[in-house]
Coordinates of C-alpha atoms in Angstrom, one line a residue:
X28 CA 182.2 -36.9 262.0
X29 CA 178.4 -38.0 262.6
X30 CA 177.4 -39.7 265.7
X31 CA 175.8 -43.1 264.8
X32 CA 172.9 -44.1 268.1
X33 CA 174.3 -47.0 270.2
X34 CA 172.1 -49.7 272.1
X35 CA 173.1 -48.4 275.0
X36 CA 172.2 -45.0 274.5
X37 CA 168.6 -46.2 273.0
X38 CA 168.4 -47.3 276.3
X39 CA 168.4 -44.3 278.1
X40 CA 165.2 -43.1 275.9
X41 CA 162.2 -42.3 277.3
X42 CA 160.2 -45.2 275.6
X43 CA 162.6 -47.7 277.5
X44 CA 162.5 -46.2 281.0
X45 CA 160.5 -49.0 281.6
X46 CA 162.9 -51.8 280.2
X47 CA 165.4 -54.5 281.1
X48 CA 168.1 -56.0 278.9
X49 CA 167.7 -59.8 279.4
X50 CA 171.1 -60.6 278.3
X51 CA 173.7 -59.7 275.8
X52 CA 175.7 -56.8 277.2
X53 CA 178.4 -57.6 274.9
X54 CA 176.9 -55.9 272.4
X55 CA 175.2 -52.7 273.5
X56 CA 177.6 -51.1 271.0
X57 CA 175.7 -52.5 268.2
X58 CA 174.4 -49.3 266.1
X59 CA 170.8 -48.7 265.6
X60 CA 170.4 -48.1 261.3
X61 CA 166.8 -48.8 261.5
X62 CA 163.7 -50.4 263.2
X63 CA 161.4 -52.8 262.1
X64 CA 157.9 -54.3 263.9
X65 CA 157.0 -57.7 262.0
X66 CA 155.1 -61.0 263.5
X67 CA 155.2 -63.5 260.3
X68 CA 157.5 -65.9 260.6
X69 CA 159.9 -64.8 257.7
X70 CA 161.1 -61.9 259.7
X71 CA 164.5 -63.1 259.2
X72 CA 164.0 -62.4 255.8
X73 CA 163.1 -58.8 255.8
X74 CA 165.9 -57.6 258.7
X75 CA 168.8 -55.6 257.7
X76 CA 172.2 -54.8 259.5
X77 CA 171.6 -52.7 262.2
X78 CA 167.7 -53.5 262.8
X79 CA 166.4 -53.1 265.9
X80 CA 163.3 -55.8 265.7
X81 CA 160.1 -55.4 268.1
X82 CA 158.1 -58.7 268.5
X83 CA 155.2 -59.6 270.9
X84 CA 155.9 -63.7 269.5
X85 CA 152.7 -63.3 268.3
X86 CA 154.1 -66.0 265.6
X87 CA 156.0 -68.0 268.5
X88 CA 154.8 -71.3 267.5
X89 CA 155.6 -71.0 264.2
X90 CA 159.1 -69.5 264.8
X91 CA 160.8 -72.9 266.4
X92 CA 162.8 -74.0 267.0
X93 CA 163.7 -70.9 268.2
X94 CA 167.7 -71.1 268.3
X95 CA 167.7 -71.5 264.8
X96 CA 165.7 -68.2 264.3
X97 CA 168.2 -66.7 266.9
X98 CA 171.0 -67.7 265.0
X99 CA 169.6 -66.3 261.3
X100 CA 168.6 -63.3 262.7
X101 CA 172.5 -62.6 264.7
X102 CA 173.7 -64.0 261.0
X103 CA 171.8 -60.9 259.2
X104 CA 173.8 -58.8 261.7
X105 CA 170.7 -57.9 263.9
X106 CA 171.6 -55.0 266.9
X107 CA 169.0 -55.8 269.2
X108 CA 165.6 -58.1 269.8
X109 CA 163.0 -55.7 271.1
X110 CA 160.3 -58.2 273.2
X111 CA 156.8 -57.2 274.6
X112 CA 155.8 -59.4 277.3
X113 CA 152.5 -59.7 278.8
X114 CA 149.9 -60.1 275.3
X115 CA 151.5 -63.4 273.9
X116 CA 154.3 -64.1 276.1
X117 CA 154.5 -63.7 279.8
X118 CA 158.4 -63.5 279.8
X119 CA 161.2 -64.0 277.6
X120 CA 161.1 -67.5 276.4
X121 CA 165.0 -68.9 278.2
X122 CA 165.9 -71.0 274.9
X123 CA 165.9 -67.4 273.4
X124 CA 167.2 -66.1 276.1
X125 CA 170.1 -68.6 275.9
X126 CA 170.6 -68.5 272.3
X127 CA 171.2 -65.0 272.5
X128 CA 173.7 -64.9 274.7
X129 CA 175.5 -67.6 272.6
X130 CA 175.4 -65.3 269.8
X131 CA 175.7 -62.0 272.0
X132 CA 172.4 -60.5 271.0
X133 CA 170.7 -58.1 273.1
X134 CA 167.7 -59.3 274.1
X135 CA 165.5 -56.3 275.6
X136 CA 161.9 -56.7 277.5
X137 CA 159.4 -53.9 277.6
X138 CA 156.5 -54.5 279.1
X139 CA 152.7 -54.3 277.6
X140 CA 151.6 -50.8 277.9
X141 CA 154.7 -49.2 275.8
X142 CA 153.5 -48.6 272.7
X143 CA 155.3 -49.8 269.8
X144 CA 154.1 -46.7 267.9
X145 CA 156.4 -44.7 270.6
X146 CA 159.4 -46.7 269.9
X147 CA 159.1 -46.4 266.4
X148 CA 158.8 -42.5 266.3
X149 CA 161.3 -41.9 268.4
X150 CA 163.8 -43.9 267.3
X151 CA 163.4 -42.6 263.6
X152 CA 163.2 -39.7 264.9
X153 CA 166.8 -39.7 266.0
X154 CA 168.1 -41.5 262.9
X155 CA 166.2 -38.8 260.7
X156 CA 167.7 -36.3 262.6
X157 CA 171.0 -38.5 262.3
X158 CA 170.6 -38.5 258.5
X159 CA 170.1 -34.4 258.4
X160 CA 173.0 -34.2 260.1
X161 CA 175.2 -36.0 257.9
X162 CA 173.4 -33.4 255.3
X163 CA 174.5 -30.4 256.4
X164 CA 178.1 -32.4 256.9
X165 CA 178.2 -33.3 253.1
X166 CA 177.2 -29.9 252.3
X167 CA 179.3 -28.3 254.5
X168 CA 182.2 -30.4 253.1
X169 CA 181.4 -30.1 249.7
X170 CA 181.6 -26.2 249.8
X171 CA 184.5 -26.5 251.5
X172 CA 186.4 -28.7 249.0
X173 CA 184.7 -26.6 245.8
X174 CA 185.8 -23.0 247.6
X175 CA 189.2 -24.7 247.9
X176 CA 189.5 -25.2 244.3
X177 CA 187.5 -22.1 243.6
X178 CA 190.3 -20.3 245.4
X179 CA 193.2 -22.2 243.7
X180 CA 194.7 -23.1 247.1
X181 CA 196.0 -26.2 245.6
X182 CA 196.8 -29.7 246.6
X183 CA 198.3 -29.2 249.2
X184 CA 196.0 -27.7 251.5
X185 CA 192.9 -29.9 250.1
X186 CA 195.1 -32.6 251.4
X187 CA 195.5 -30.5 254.2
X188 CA 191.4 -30.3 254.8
X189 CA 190.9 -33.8 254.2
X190 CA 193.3 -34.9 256.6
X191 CA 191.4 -32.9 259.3
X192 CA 188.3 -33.6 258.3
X193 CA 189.1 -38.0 258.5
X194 CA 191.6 -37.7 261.1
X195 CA 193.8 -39.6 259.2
X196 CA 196.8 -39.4 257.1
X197 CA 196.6 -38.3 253.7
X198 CA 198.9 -38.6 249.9
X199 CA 199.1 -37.9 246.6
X200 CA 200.9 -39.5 243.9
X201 CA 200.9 -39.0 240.1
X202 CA 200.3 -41.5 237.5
X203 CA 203.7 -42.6 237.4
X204 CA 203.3 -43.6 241.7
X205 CA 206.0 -40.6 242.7
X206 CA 204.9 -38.9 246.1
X207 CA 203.8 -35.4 245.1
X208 CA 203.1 -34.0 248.8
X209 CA 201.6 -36.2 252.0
X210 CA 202.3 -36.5 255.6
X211 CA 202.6 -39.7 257.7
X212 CA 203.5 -42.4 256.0
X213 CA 203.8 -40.9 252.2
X214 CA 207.7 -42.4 252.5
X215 CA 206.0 -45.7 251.8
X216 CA 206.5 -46.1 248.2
X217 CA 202.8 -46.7 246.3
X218 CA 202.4 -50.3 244.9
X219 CA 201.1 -50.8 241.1
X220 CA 197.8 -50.5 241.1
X221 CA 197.7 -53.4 238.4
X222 CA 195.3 -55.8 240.4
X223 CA 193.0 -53.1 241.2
X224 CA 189.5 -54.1 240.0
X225 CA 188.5 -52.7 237.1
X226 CA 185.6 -50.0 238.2
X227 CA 186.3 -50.5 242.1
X228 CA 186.3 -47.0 244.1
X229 CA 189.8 -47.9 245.8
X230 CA 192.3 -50.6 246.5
X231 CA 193.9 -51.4 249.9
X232 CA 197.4 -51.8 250.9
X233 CA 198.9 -53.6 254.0
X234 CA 201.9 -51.1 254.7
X235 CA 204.5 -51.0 257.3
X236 CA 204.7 -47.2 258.6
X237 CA 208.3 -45.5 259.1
X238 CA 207.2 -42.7 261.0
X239 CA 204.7 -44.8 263.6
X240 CA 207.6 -47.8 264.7
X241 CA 206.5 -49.5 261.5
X242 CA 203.4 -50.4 262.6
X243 CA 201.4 -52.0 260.0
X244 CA 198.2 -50.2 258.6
X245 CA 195.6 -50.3 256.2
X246 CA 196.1 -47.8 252.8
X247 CA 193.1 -47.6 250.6
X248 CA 194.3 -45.9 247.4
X249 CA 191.4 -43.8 245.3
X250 CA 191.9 -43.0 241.4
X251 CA 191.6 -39.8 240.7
X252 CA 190.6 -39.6 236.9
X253 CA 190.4 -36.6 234.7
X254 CA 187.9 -37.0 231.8
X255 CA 188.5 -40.7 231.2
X256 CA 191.9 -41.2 232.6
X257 CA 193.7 -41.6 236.1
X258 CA 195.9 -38.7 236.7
X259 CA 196.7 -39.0 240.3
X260 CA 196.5 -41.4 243.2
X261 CA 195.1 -40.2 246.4
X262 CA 196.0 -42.3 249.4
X263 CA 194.4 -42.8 252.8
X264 CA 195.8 -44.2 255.8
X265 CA 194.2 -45.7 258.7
X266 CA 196.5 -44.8 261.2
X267 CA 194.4 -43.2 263.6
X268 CA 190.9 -45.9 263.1
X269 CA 189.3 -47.5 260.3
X270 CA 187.7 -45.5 258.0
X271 CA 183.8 -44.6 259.0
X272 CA 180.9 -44.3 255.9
X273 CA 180.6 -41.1 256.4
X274 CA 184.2 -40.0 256.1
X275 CA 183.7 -40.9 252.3
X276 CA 182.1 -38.2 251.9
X277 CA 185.1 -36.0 252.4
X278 CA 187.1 -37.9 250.7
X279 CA 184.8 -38.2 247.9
X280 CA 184.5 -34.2 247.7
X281 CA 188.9 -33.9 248.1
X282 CA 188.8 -36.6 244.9
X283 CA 186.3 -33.9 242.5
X284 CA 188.1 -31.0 243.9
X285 CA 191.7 -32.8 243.0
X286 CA 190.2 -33.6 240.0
X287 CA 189.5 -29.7 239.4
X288 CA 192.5 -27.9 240.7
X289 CA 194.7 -30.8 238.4
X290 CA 192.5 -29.9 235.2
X291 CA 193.3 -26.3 236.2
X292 CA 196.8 -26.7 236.8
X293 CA 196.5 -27.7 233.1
X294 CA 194.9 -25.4 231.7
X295 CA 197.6 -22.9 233.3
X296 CA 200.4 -25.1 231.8
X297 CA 198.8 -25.2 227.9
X298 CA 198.1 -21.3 227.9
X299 CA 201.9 -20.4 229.3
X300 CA 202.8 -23.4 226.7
X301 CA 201.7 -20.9 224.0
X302 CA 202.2 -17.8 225.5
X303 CA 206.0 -18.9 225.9
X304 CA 206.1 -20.4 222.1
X305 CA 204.9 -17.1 220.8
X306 CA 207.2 -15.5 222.9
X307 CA 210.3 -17.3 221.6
X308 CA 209.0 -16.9 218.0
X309 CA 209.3 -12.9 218.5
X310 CA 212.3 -13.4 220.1
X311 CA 213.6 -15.6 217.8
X312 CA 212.5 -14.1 214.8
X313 CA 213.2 -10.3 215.3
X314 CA 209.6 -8.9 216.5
X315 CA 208.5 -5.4 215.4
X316 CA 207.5 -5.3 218.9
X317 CA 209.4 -2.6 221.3
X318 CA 212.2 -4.2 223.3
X319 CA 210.1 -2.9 226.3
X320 CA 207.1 -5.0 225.5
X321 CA 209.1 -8.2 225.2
X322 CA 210.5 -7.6 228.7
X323 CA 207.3 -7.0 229.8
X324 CA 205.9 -10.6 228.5
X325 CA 208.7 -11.9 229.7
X326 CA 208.4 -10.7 232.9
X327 CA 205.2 -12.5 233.3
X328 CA 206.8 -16.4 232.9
X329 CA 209.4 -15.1 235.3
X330 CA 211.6 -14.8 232.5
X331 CA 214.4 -11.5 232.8
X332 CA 215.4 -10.7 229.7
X333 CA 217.7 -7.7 231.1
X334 CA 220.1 -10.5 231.7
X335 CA 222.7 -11.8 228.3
X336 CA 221.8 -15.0 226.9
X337 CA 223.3 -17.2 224.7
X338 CA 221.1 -19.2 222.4
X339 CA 221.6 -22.9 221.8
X340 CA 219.9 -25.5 219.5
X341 CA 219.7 -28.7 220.7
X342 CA 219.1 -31.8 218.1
X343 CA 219.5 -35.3 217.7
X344 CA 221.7 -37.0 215.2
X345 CA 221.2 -41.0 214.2
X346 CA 223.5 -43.9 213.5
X347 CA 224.3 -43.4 209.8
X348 CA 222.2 -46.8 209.1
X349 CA 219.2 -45.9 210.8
X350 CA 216.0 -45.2 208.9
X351 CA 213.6 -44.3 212.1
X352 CA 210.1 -42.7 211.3
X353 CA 209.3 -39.0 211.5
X354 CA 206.8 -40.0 214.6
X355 CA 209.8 -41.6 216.2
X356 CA 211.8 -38.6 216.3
X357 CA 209.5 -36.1 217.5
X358 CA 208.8 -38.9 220.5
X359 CA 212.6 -38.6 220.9
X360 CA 213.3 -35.1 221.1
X361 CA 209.9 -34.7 223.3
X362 CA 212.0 -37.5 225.6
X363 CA 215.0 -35.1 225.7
X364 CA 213.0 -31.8 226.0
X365 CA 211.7 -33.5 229.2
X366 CA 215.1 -34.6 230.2
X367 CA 216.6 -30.9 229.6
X368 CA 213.9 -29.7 232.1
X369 CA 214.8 -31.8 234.9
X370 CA 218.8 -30.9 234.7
X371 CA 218.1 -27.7 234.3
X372 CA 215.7 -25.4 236.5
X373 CA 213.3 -23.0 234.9
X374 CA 214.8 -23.8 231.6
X375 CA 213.5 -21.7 229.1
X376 CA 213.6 -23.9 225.9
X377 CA 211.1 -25.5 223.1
X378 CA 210.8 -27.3 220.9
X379 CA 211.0 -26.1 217.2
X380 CA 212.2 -26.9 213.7
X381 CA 213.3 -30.4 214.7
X382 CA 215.2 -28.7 217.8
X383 CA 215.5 -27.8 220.6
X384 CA 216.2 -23.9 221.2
X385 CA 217.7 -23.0 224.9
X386 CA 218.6 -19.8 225.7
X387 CA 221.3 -19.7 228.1
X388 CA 222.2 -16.7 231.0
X389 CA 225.3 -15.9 230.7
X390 CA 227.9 -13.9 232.1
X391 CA 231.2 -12.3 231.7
X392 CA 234.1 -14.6 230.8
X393 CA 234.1 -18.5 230.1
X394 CA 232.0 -19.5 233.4
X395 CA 228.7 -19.7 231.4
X396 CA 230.7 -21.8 228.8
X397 CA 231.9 -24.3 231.7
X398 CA 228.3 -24.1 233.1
X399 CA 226.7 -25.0 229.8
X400 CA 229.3 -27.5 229.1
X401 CA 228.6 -29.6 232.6
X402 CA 225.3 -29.4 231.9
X403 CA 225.3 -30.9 228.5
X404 CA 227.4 -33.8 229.8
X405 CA 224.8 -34.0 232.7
X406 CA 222.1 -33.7 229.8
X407 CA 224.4 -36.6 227.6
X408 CA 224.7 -39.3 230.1
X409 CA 221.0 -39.2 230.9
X410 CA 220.2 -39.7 227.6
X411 CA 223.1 -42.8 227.0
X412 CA 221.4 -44.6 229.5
X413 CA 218.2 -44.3 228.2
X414 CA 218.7 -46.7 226.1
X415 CA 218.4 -44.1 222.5
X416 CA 220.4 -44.8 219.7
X417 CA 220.4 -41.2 218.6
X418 CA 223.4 -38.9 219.9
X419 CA 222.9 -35.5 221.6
X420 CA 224.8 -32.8 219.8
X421 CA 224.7 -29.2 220.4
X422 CA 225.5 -25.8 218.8
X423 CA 226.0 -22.8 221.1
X424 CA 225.9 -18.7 219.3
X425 CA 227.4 -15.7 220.5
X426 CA 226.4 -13.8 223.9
X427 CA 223.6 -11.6 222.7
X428 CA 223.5 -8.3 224.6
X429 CA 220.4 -7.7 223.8
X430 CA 216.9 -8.8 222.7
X431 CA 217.6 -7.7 219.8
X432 CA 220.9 -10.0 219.4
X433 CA 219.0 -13.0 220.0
X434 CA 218.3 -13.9 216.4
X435 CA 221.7 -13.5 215.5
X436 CA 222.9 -15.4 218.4
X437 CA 220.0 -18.4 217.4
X438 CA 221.6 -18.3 213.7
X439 CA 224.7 -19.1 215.0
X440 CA 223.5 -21.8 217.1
X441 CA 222.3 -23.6 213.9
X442 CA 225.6 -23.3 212.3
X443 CA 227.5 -24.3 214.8
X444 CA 225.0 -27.1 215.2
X445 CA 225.2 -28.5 211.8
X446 CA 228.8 -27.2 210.3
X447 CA 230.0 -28.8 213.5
X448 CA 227.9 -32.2 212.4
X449 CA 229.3 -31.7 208.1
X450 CA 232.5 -31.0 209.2
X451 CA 233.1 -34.2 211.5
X452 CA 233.6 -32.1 214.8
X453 CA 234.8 -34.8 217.5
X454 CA 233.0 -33.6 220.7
X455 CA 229.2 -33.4 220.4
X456 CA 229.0 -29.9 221.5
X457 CA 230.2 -26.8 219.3
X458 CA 230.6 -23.3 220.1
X459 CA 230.0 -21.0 217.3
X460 CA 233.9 -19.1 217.6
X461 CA 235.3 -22.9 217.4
X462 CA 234.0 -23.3 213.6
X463 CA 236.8 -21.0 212.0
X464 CA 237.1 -21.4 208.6
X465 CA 235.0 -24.2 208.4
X466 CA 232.0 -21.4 207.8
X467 CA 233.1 -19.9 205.0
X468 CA 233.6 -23.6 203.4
X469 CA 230.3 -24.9 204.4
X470 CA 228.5 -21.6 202.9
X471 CA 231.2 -21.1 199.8
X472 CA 229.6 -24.7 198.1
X473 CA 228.3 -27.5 197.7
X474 CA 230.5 -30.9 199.2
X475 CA 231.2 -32.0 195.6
X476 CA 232.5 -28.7 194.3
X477 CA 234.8 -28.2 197.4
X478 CA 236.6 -30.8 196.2
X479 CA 238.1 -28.6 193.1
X480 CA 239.2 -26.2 195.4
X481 CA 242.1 -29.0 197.6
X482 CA 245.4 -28.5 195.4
X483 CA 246.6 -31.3 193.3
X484 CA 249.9 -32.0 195.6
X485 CA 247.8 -32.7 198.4
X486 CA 245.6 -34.6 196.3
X487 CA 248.5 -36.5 195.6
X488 CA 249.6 -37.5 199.0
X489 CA 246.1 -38.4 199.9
X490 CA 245.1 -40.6 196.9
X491 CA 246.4 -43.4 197.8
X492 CA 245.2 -44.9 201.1
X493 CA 248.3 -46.6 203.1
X494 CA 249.1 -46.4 206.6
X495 CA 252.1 -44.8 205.5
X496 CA 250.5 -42.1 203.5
X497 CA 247.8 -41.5 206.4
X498 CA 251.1 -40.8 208.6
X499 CA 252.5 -38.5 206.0
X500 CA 248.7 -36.5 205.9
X501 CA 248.6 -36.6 209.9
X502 CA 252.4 -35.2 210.3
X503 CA 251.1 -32.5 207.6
X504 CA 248.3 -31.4 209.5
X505 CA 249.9 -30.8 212.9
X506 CA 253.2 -28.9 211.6
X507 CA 250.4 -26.4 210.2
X508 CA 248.7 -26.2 213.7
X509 CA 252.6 -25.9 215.1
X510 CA 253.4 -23.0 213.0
X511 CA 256.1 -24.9 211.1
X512 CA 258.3 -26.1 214.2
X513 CA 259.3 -29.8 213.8
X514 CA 260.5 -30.2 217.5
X515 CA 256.7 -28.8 218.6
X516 CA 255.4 -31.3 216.1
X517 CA 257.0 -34.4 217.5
X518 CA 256.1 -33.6 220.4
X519 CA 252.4 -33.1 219.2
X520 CA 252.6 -36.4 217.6
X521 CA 254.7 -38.1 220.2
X522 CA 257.3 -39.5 217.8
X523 CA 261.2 -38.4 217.8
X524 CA 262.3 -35.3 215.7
X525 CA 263.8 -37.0 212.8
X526 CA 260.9 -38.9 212.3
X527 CA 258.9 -35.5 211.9
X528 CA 262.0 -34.2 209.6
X529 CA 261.8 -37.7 207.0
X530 CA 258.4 -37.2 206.6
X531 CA 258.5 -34.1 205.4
X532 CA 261.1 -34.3 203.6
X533 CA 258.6 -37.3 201.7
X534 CA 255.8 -35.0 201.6
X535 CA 258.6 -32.6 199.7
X536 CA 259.6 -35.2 197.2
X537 CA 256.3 -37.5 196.9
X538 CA 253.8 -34.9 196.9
X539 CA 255.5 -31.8 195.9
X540 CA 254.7 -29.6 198.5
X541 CA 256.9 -26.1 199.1
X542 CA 256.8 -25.9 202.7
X543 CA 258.1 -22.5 202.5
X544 CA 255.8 -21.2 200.7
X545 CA 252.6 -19.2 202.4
X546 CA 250.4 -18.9 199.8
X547 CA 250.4 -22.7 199.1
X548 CA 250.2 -23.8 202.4
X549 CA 247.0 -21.6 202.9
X550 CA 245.6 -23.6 200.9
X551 CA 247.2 -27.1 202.0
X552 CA 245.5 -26.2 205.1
X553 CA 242.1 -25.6 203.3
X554 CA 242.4 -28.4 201.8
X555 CA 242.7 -30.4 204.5
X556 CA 239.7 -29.0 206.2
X557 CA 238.1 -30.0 203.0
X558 CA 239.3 -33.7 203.4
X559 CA 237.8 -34.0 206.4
X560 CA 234.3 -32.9 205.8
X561 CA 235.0 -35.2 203.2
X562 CA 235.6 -38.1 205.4
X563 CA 232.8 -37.5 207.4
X564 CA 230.5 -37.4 204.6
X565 CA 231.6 -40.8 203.3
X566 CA 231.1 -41.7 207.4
X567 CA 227.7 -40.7 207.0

């Protein structure tokens, strides 16, 4: 931190052995910016904050009254009056005198023979050498900071420098106002920055500070803008003094070196972006690349391929009614891609074909499936509450052993994905050995032509659309699944035996179904699969 010259110390100056202060103790902290020798009378005009004036009162007359001329030049935030006596003026005139020590002015006599010339060089002296000093400290600062980047220490420790170099405590925040790493007071939640004026360096907070018994402090708040926009908030609190002029230059110097590291951090993001896109595509795809070579790109996201993985396809399926742009749904899956990340750590998923491709570790036995399965509800409920109209569904392949089971394992992802949607699955997410037959029906034809494939007596029983009949169908379909025991069945359906026993001896005489015959009910049971794709068709 530069040391700015006191009155007091300008006292003890060679020039001023000779000299007496008159009055104004009160302010012999004053700094000395700058020194000025003028006899007109519109000297106040022409003194800046800080100024140290010399007069002889050559101009006395034509000053008065003179504690109006006291009080204009205390009002432009003159440190000292600087008075020769002995050419114009034997002494100190006492209605200056006593003005000045209304306004606390230092009022300072030097007799004749001290040269004004000697005053002048040496205090500019010291202020030039001043003004070197805060040089070299803006240079020295200014490496510091750009090595920093240079060096891709990161955040952390710039915020780390600056805090030493200011003495006070530092934060950052991103553009969304969440903490990203700070010290004292960085608990103190970062206020919208929506009255900030619009080209102003900083705005200033009044916060209450946890970690000092709440006492209340100053925060200025700096933008921190890459190319045209704000990226980050950095935050200074004066905890330990108010901030000094020269300090800015630190943190000027922490905001461009921010401002680097973040555009780097970027640059690192985009290029692992790609490498990681190309590196699913290979995977993905079946690469002609050696299995070795893909474990070593791999290796360099941090990614182990020696471990099994799972592939799953993520997508998004709409009310039946809505008629959202193509824009709208790539917004929407981007949304969920970034929700994904933050359930699960180091995902390794992206975005592609309208989906989202995960590939999941897994293990031996159903853990990975119970894993993946609390995660998707995680996953779910985020998104319900997000306010989207779209549902999350999910399709789940085989474990691949291998790299190069991957694309197998991502094929039947898809069709567990989408068979599950055609074929009216209830739960949202489908594993690919839950599709049974529906694979074969989904692949054998089109919707339409399935149709010709449900025999005629169960055509029968479904045709006509009664509660009764929809009993009849329902009482149908779960003596399949109970391998032809009524008692099971009731208890499937929760209704008493003979219940289960009159309806099928309806479905026997209504529909014409043999019961005991295998090769019909084979296809009874296709055909009811059929009847529900069919369903959810006319759903959709």
């Amino acid at each position: 931190m530069a040391h700015q010259l006191k009155i007091s110390e300008l006292l003890q100056f060679a020039p001023f052995k000779q000299a007496r202060l008159i009055c104004g103790e009160e302010g012999l902290s004053n700094p000395v910016r700058g020194v000025n020798v003028i006899e007109a009378p519109d000297v106040t005009d022409w003194v800046q904050p800080g100024d140290v004036l010399l007069t002889n009162f050559y101009s006395l007359d034509r000053l008065r009254p003179l504690d109006a001329f006291i009080a204009k030049v205390a009002a432009r935030k003159l440190s000292a009056l600087i008075v020769k006596t002995g050419l114009f003026v034997q002494e100190v005139p006492e209605e200056i005198v006593e003005a000045a020590r209304r306004h606390r002015l230092p009022v300072i006599e030097i007799p004749r023979n001290v040269l004004y010339r000697t005053i002048v060089l040496c205090i500019s002296e010291h202020l030039l050498s001043e003004r070197l000093g805060v040089l070299e400290r803006f240079k020295e600062i200014s490496d510091h900071f750009l090595s920093a980047s240079l060096a891709n220490q990161g955040a952390f420790r710039i915020l780390k420098s600056l805090e030493t170099f200011i003495g006070n405590p530092v934060g950052l925040y991103d553009e969304k106002l969440q903490c990203l790493a700070g010290t004292t007071g960085s608990s103190v939640s970062l206020a919208s920055p929506e009255d900030h004026q619009e080209g102003a360096l900083f705005y200033t907070q009044t916060v209450a500070v946890p970690e000092a018994d709440n006492r209340i402090c100053n925060r200025h708040v700096f933008s921190v803008r890459v190319g045209d926009e704000v990226r980050l908030y950095l935050t200074v609190l004066e905890l330990n003094g108010e901030l000094e002029d020269v300090q800015s230059i630190a943190i000027e110097s922490a905001i461009n070196a921010l401002a680097l590291d973040f555009l780097r951090q970027q640059a690192v993001i985009e290029v692992e972006k790609q490498f990681r896109f190309d590196l699913i595509g290979d995977l993905l795809g079946g690469s002609a690349l050696p299995s070795s070579e893909l474990h070593r790109r791999a290796g360099l996201i941090q990614w182990d391929l020696r471990r099994r993985h799972a592939v799953a396809v993520l997508g998004l399926k709409a009310p039946s009614k809505s008629s959202g742009a193509a824009s709208d749904e790539v917004q929407s899956l981007e949304r969920l891609a970034q929700l994904l990340t933050g359930v699960i750590d180091n995902a390794h998923a992206q975005i592609r074909g309208g989906h989202i491709v995960l590939f999941w570790p897994a293990g031996e036995g159903r853990e990975w499936r119970v894993q993946f399965e609390r995660r998707f509800a995680e996953l779910s409920a985020l998104w319900s509450r997000s306010e989207e109209r779209a549902t999350v569904r999910a399709g789940i392949g085989e474990v691949a052993a291998d790299v190069e089971g991957l694309p197998r394992s991502y094929r039947q992802a898809l069709d567990a994905l989408n068979i599950g949607i055609r074929a009216r699955f209830e739960k949202n997410l489908v594993f690919f050995h839950e599709l049974g037959i529906y694979r074969m029906l989904c692949r054998l034809a089109p919707q339409h032509e399935l149709r010709e494939m449900i025999p005629p007596s169960l055509q029968r029983l479904a045709s006509v659309k009664t509660r009764a009949r929809a009993d009849l169908v329902e009482t149908l379909e779960a003596y399949i699944a109970c391998s032809g025991n009524a008692l099971e069945t009731s208890r499937r359906l929760g209704v008493h035996p003979k219940t289960v026993l009159y309806r099928l001896d309806k479905i026997r005489s209504e529909a014409g179904i043999d019961l005991d015959d295998a090769e019909e009910m084979l296809m009874v049971q296709i055909g009811l699969k059929i009847l529900k794709m069919e369903d959810a068709a006319e759903a959709a």
